[in-house]
XYZ file of C-alpha atoms in Angstrom:
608
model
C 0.000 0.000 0.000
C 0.846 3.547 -0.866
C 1.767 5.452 2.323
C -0.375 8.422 2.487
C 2.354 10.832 2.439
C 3.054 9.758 -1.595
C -0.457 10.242 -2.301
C 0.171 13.697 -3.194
C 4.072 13.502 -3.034
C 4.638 10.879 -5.643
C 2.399 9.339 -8.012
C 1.896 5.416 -7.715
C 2.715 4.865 -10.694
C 6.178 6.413 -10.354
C 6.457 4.727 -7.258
C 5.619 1.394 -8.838
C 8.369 1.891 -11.491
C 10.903 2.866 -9.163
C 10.784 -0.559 -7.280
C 11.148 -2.159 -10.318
C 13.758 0.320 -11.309
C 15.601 -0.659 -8.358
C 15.124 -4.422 -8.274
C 16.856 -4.616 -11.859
C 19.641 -3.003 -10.901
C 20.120 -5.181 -8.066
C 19.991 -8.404 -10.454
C 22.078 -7.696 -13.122
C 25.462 -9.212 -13.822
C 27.196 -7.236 -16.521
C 27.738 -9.309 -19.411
C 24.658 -11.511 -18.887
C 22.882 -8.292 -19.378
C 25.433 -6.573 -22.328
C 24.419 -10.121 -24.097
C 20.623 -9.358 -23.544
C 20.609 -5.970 -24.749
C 22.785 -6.622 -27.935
C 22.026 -9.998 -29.173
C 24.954 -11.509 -31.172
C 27.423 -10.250 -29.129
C 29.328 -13.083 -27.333
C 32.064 -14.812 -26.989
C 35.536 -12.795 -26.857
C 33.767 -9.758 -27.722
C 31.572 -9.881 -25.061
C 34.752 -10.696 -22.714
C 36.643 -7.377 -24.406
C 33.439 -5.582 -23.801
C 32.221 -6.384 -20.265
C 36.439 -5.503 -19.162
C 36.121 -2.150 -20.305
C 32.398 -1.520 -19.318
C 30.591 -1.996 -16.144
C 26.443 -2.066 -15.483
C 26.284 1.024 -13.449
C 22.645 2.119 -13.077
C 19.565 1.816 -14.499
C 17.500 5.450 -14.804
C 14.083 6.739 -15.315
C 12.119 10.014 -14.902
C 9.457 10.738 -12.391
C 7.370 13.355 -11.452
C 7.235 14.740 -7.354
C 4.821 16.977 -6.532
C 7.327 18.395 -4.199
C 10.689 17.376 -3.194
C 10.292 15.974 0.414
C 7.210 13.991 -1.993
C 10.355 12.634 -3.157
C 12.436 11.443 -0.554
C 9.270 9.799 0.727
C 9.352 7.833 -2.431
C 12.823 6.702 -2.380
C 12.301 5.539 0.715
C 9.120 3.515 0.070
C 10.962 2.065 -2.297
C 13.645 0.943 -0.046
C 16.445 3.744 -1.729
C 18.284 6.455 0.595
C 16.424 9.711 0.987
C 20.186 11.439 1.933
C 21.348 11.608 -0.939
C 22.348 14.348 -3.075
C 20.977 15.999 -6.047
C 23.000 18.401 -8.877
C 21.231 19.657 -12.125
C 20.684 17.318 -15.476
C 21.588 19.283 -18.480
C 20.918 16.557 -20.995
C 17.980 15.187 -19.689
C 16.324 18.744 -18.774
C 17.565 19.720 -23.119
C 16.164 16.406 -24.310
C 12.781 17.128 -22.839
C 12.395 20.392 -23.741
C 13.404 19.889 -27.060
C 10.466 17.004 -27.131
C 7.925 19.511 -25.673
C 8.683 22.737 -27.470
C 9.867 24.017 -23.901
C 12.430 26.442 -22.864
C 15.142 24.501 -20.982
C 15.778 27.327 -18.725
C 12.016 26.865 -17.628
C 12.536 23.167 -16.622
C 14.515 22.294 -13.258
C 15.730 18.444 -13.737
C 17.460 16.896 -11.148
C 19.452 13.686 -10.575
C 19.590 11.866 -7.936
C 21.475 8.491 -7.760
C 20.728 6.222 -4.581
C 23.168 3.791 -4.083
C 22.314 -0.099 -4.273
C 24.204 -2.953 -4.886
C 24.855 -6.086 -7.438
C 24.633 -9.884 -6.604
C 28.429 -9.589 -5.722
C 28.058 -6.599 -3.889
C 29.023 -4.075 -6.210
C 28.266 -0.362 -6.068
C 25.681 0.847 -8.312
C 22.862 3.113 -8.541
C 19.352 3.582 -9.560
C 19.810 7.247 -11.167
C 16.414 9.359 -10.972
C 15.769 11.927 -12.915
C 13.166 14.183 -11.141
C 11.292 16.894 -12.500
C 8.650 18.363 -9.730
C 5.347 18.533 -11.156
C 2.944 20.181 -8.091
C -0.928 19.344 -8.320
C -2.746 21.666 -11.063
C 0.748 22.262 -13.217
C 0.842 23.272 -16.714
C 3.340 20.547 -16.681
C 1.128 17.786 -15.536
C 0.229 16.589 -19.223
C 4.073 16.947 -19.822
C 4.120 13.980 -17.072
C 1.156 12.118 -17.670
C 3.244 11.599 -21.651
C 6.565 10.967 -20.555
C 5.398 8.407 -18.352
C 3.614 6.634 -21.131
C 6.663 6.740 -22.872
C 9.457 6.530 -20.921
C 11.704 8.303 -22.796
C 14.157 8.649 -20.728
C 14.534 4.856 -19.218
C 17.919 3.316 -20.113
C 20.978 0.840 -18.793
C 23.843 2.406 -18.106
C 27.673 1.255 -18.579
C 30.525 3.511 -17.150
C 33.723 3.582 -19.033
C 36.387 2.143 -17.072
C 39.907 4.607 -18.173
C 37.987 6.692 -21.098
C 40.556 7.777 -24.020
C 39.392 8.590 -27.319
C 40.575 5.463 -29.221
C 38.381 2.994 -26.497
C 35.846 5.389 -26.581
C 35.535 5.053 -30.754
C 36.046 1.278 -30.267
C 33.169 0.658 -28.137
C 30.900 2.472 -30.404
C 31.979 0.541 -33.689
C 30.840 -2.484 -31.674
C 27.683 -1.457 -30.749
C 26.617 -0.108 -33.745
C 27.817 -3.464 -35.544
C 24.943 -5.309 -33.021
C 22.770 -3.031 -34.089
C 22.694 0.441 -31.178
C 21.623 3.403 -33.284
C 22.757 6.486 -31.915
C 20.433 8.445 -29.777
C 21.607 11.947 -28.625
C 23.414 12.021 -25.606
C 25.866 15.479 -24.098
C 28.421 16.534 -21.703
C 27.557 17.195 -18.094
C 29.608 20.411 -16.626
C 28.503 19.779 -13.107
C 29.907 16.581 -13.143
C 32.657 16.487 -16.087
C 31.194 13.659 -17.747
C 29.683 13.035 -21.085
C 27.160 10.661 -21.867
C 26.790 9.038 -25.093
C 22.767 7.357 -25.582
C 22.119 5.167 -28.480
C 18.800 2.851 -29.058
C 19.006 -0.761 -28.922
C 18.219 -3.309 -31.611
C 14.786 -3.937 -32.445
C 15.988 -7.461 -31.001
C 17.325 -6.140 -27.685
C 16.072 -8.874 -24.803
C 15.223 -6.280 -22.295
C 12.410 -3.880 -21.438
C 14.868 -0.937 -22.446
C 15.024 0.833 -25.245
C 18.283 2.864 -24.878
C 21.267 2.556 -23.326
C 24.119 4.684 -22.154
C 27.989 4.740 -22.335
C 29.261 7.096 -19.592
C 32.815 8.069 -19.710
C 34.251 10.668 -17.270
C 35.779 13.596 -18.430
C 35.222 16.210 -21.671
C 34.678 14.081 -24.627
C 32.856 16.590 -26.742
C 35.174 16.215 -29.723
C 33.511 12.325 -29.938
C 30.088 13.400 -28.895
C 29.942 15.755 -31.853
C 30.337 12.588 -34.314
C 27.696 10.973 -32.256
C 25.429 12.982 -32.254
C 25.644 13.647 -36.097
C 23.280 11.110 -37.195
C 24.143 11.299 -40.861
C 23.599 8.596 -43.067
C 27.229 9.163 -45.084
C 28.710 11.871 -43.143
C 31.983 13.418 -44.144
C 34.693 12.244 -41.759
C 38.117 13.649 -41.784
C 40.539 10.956 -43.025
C 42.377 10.763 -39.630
C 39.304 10.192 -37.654
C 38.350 7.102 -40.243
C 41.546 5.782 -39.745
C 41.937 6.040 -35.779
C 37.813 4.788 -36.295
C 39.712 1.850 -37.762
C 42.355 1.674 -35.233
C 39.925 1.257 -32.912
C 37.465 -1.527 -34.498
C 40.412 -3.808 -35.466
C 41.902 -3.693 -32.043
C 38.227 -4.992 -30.621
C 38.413 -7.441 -33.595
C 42.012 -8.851 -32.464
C 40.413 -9.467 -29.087
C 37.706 -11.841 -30.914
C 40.167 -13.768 -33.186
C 42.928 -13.865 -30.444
C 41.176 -15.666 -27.287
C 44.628 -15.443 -25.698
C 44.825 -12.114 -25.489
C 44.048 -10.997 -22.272
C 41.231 -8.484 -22.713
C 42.283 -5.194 -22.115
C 45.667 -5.351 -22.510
C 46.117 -4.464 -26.597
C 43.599 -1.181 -26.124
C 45.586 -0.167 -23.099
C 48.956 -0.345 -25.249
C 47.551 1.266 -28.483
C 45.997 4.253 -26.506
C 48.439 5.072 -24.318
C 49.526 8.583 -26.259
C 45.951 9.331 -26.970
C 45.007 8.924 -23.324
C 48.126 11.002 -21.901
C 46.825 13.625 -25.320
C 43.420 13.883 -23.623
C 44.523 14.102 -19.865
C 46.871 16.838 -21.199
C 43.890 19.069 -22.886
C 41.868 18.203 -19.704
C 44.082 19.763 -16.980
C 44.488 22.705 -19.539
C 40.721 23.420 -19.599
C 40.987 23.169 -15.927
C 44.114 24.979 -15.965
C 42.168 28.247 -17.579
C 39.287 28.332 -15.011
C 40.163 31.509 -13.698
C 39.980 32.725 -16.891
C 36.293 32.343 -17.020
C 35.630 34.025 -13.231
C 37.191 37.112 -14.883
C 34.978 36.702 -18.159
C 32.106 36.730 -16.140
C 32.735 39.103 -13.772
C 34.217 41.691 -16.338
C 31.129 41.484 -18.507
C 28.796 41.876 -15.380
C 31.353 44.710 -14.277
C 30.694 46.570 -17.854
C 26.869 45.613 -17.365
C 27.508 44.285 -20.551
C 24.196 42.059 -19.993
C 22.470 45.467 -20.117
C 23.555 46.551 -23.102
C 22.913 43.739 -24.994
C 19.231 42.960 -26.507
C 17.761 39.826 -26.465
C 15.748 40.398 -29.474
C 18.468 42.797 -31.843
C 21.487 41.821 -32.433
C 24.494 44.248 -31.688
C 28.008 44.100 -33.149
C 30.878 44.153 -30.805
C 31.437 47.918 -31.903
C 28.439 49.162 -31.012
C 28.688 47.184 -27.856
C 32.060 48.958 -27.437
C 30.511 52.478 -27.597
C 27.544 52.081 -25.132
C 29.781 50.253 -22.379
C 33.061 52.309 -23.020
C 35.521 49.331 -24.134
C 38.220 49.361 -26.816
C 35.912 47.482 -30.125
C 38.592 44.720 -30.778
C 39.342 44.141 -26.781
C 35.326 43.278 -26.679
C 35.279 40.963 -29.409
C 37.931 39.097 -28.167
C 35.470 38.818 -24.961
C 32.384 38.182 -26.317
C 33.518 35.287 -28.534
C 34.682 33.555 -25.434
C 31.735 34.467 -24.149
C 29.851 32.559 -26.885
C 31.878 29.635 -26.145
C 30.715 29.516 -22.508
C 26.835 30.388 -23.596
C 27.015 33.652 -22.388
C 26.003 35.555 -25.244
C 25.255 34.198 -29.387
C 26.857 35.069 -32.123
C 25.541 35.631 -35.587
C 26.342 37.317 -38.845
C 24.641 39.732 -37.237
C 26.165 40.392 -33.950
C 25.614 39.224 -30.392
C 22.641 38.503 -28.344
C 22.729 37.271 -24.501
C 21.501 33.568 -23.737
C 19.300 32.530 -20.260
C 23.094 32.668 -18.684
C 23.633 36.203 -20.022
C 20.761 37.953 -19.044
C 21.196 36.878 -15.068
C 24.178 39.030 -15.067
C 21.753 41.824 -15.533
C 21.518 43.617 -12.171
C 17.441 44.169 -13.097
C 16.973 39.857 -13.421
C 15.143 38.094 -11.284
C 17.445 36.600 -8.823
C 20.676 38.285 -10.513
C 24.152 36.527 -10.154
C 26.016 40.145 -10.567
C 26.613 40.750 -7.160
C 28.447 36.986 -6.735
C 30.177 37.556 -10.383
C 31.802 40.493 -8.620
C 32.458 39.268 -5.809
C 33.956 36.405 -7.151
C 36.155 38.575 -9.938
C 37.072 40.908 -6.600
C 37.838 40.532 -3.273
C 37.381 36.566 -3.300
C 39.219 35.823 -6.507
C 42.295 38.081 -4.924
C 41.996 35.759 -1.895
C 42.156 32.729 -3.775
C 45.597 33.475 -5.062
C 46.824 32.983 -1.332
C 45.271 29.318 -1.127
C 48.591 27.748 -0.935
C 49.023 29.530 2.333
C 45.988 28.387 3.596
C 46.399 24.754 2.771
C 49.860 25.180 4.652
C 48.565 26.847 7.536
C 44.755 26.486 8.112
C 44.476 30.265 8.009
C 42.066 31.810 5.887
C 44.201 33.389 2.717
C 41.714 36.046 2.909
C 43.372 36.909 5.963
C 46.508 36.885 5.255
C 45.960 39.029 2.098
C 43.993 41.680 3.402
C 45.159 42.049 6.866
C 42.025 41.037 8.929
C 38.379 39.286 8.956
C 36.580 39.252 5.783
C 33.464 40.667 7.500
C 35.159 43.022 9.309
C 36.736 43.813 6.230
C 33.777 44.211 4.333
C 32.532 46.466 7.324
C 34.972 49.173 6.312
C 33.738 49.484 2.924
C 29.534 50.360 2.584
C 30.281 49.247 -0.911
C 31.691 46.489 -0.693
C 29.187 45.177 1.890
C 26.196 46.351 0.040
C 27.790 44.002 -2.977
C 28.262 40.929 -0.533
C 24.648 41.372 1.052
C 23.309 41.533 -2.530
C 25.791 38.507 -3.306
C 24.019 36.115 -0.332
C 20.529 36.993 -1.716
C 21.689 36.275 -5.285
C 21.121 32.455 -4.480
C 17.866 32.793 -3.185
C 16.374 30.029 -5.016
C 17.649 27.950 -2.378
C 14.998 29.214 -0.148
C 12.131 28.549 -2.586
C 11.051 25.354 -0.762
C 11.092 27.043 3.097
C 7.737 28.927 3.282
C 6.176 25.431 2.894
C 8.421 23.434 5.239
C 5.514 21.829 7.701
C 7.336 23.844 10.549
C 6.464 27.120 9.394
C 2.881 26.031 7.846
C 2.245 24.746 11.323
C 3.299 28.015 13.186
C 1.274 29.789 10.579
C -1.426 27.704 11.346
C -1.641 27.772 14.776
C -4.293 29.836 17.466
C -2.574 33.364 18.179
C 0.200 35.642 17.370
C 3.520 33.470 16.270
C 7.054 35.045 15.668
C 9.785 33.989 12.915
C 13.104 34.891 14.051
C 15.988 35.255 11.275
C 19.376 35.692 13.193
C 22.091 36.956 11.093
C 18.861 37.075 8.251
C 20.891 39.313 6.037
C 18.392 42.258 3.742
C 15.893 39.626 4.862
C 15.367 37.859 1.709
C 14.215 34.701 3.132
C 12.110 36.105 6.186
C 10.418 38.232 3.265
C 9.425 35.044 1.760
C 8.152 33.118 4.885
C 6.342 36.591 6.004
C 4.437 36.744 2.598
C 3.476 33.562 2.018
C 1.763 33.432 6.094
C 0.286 36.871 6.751
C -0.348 35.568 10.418
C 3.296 35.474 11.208
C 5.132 38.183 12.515
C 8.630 38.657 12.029
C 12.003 39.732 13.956
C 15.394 40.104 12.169
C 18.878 40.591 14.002
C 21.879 42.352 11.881
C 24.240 44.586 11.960
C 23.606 48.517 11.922
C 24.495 48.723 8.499
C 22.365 45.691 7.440
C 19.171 46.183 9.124
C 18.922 49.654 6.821
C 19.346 48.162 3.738
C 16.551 44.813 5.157
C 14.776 47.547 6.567
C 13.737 49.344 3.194
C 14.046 45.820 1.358
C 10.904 44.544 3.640
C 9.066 47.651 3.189
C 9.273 47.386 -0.691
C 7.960 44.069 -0.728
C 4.581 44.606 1.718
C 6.028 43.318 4.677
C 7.499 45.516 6.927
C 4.914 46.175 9.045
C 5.016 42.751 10.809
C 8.653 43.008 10.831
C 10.998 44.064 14.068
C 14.784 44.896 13.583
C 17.127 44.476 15.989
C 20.518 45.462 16.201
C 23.242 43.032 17.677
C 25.537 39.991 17.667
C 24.983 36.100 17.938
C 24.799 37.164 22.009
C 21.763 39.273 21.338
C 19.640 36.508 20.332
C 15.782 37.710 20.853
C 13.739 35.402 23.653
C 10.646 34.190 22.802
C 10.234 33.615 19.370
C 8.230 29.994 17.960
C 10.820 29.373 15.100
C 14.234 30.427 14.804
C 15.777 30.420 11.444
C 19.981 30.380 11.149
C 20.694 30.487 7.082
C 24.114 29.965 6.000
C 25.927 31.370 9.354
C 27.245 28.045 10.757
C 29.845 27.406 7.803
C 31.686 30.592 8.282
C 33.187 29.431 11.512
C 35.197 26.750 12.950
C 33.565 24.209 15.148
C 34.393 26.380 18.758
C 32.550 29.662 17.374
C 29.440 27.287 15.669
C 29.458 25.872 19.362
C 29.201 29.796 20.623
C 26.417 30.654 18.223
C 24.413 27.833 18.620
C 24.607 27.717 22.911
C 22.863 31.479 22.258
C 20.592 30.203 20.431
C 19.259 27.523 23.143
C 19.446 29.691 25.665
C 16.968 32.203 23.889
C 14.870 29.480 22.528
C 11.907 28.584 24.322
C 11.199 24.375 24.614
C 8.735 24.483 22.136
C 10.537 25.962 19.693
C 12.075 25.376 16.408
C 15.386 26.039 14.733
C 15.635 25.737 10.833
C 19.267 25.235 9.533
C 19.843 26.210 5.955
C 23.709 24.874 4.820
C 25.226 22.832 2.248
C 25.979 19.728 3.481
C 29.058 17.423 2.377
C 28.224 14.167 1.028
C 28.715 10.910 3.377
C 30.564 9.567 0.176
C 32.437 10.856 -3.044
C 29.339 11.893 -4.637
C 29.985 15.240 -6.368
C 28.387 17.831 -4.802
C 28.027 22.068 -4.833
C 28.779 21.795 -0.808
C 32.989 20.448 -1.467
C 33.962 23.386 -3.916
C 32.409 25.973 -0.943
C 34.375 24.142 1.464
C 37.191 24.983 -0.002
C 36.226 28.823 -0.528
C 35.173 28.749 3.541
C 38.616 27.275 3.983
C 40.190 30.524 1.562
C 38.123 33.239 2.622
C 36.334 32.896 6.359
C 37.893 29.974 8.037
C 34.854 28.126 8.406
C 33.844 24.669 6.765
C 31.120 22.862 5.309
C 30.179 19.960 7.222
C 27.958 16.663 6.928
C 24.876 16.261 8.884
C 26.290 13.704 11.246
C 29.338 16.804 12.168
C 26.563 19.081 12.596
C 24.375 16.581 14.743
C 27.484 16.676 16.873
C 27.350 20.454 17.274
C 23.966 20.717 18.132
C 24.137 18.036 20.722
C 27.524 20.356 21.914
C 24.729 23.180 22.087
C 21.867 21.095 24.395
C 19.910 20.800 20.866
C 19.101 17.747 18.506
C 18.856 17.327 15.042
C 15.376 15.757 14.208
C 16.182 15.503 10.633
C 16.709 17.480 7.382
C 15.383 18.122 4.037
C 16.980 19.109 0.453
C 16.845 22.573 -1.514
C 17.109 23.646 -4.096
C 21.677 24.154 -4.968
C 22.612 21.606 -3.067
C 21.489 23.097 -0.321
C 19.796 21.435 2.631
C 17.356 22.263 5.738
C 18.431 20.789 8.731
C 15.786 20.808 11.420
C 16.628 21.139 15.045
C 15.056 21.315 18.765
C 15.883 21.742 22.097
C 16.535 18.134 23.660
């Protein structure tokens, strides 16, 4: 039986084929099931195959009505609920693409719950998620793609991707019959996918699979994904083609050869060739902060019109650049997806026009930051990987908030900077805390310590008119959240105070503590948070917005800000279990916690 919490959550149906999902992955051996899906392909083949492949995950696509709808699911269906989730680029372009959609409309997320093979190997049931809430234009979207399953495949990672395997294993599938079928490169995760449709023949209930190989492969994806019947092909891309299918066809003619072993010899240069252009893209990453945060710094964005394109001269005029200087920018612009070029000049992209200061939920205050003060600090990162101290610190003499303190400016730019990823907090004004304080007989008070302009208070106070708010800040601060509450309706159930982490307002029903804890070290988290259980009454409740680190390798948003809280404030990002451990420290207790939207995550805590 359905619990009642997936009733609305999670759809039955998706619920249904996420058991299943899960129960085939737990089954499989990997050549039994490389045999099933390509019929014909046996014997040494299959052997040469199944060494440089592995079954790593079966996927599908479901529809939440809301994420915690979600977790409830996985859970249900006997799958971790703590587990991470990062955007899907291909699977968010592939269905908008199918439904006449903009992709920038369309939040897809992956999530990959671990489970395990019949030798207890690692693998994963990857779900793509898409939240569909009750009433959605999107619900027909759902109610098709669940039909169809588009998006259901077997997966097979790569084991050591070069270009010259990579080639190989494709002229063997497509010899059994695997049609290519789209596929892209994931930045989030620096892999690229390669899809193809099975055989008409294909002994499984899946219509596609997937070849994942790690790292930039976009060079090879472009063949893929050409779909020609006779395309042109340079000459030295047929022959390494060739290289490749006759070193596969050794290993089915030679049974001694031990599987592996010739591709590993032939590809050696190619391999070192790719590693080589891989560390040099990642080599030139700073050169991309200071694309970014010159164009916003031009307002560049500004200038440019979505709907008329404008040559790099004219460009040049209206922002005060040298013409040829620009163009040189704005074509490596184009290449991140920035801006578009044509014949006729340069328009800006969904990526371009949130470095407008005017978007909705602009990134120009963290492209700044970023480019300034925090991209200076990063240069001293070798000191504080030697040290511990924050390079920040040692570059500028003293505290980055005090810092920032000194200069109205520059603090107006880093308050602006913290409310530039407010998506995070989209979720929050539903979180069954607040609903039920909202909800409940008599007057009930939010309190947002170190809240910021207020931009998540803001939220929770508009979406509940019967809450009242309180917001503690720094002089400075509670101005600017001052006049920011007023603008939006709500600053007449809003109070200000002025103070510290000791000035922690009495009394209030739920507490809220976003993104404070992980810009200090454990002793000063353990400060904060004993203020905040001594001013919390027992009934109380404390919401905890942070990143939190993965229990595992899992790539995740929260280990590339640990390392910028390691640079620039001397704080950390932590996993639940560390944080558990300071709230305990504090005389509170973590009763559980919920994802966000970034990574992000909502711990949720109570006096003990």
């Amino acid at each position: 039986m359905i619990p009642p919490a997936l009733a609305t959550g999670l759809a039955p149906d998706d619920v249904r084929r996420l058991r299943a999902t899960a129960e085939f992955v737990r089954d499989q051996e990997t050549s039994v099931l490389l045999s099933r899906v390509l019929p014909g392909l046996d014997g040494p083949e299959l052997r040469a195959v199944a060494d440089r492949c592995r079954f790593a995950h079966a996927a599908l696509l479901v529809f939440p009505a809301d994420p915690p709808g979600l977790r409830a699911g996985l859970a249900a269906c006997g799958l971790s609920d703590d587990v991470g989730s990062r955007p899907s680029v291909v699977v968010r372009d592939r269905v908008a693409a199918r439904h006449g959609l903009d992709a920038a409309d369309l939040d897809v997320r992956i999530l990959r719950p671990a489970v395990h093979g019949p030798s207890g190997e690692r693998r994963a049931v990857e779900v793509f998620a898409l939240t569909v809430p009750p009433a959605s234009p999107l619900s027909a979207l759902a109610v098709h793609e669940r039909d169809h399953d588009h998006e259901a495949h077997l997966a097979f990672d790569v084991d050591r991707p070069d270009p010259l395997v990579l080639r190989g294993l494709r002229a063997c599938l497509a010899r059994h019959g695997a049609v290519a079928d789209g596929g892209g490169y994931n930045p989030h995760e620096d892999g690229t996918v390669f899809y193809f449709a099975t055989p008409p023949g294909t002994k499984t209930d899946y219509r596609r699979m997937e070849l994942y190989a790690s790292g930039d492969h976009r060079d090879l994806l472009a063949e893929h994904l050409a779909e020609r019947p006779n395309p042109e092909k340079d000459p030295e891309s047929d022959l390494e083609t060739d290289r490749a299918t006759a070193l596969v066809k050794v290993l089915e003619t030679d049974p001694g050869t031990a599987p592996g072993t010739v591709l590993e010899a032939a590809s050696e240069t190619a391999s070192e060739s790719r590693a080589a252009e891989t560390l040099l893209r990642l080599l030139t990453g700073a050169w991309t902060t200071q694309a970014l945060a010159t164009c916003a710094a031009l307002r560049l964005p500004e200038a440019l019109s979505p709907d008329v394109p404008r040559s790099a001269a004219q460009l040049a005029r209206e922002v005060g650049a040298s013409p040829e200087a620009l163009g040189t920018l704005l074509r490596y612009l184009a290449m991140l997806d920035v801006v578009t070029e044509d014949e006729d000049g340069f328009r800006p992209t969904a990526l371009g026009r949130l470095l407008r200061e005017d978007a909705a939920g602009s990134m120009r205050p963290l492209a700044l930051m970023y480019g300034g003060p925090f991209y200076q600090s990063f240069a001293h990162l070798e000191h504080s990987v030697r040290t511990g101290e924050p390079g920040f610190d040692h570059l500028y003499g003293e505290n980055h908030f005090v810092h920032f303190a000194r200069d109205p400016g520059l603090a107006a730019t880093f308050d602006r900077s913290m409310a530039a990823s407010s998506r995070m907090f989209d979720p929050l004004p539903s979180h069954p805390v607040v609903t039920a304080a909202a909800a409940a007989p008599g007057p009930r008070t939010v309190i947002d310590v170190a809240g910021g302009t207020g931009e998540l208070l803001g939220r929770i106070l508009a979406a509940h008119p019967p809450l009242r708010g309180i917001l503690l800040e720094r002089p400075h601060v509670v101005a600017a959240a001052r006049d920011r509450l007023d603008s939006t309706g709500v600053g007449d159930r809003c109070a200000y105070r002025v103070g510290d982490f000791a000035d922690v307002p009495p009394a209030g029903d739920v507490y809220l503590l976003s993104r404070v804890l992980h810009d200090w070290d454990d002793e000063r988290c353990r400060e904060i948070l004993g203020h905040l259980s001594r001013a919390m009454p027992s009934h109380a409740d404390l919401l905890v917005v942070e990143r939190l680190l993965p229990a595992d390798a899992t790539p995740s948003l929260a280990t590339a800000w640990d390392l910028h809280m390691l640079c620039n404030t001397g704080g950390r990002e932590r996993r639940a279990d560390e944080y558990a451990r300071l709230f305990e420290a504090a005389g509170l207790t973590l009763v559980g916690h919920r994802p966000l939207p970034l990574d992000a995550h909502v711990p949720h805590v109570r006096k003990r």
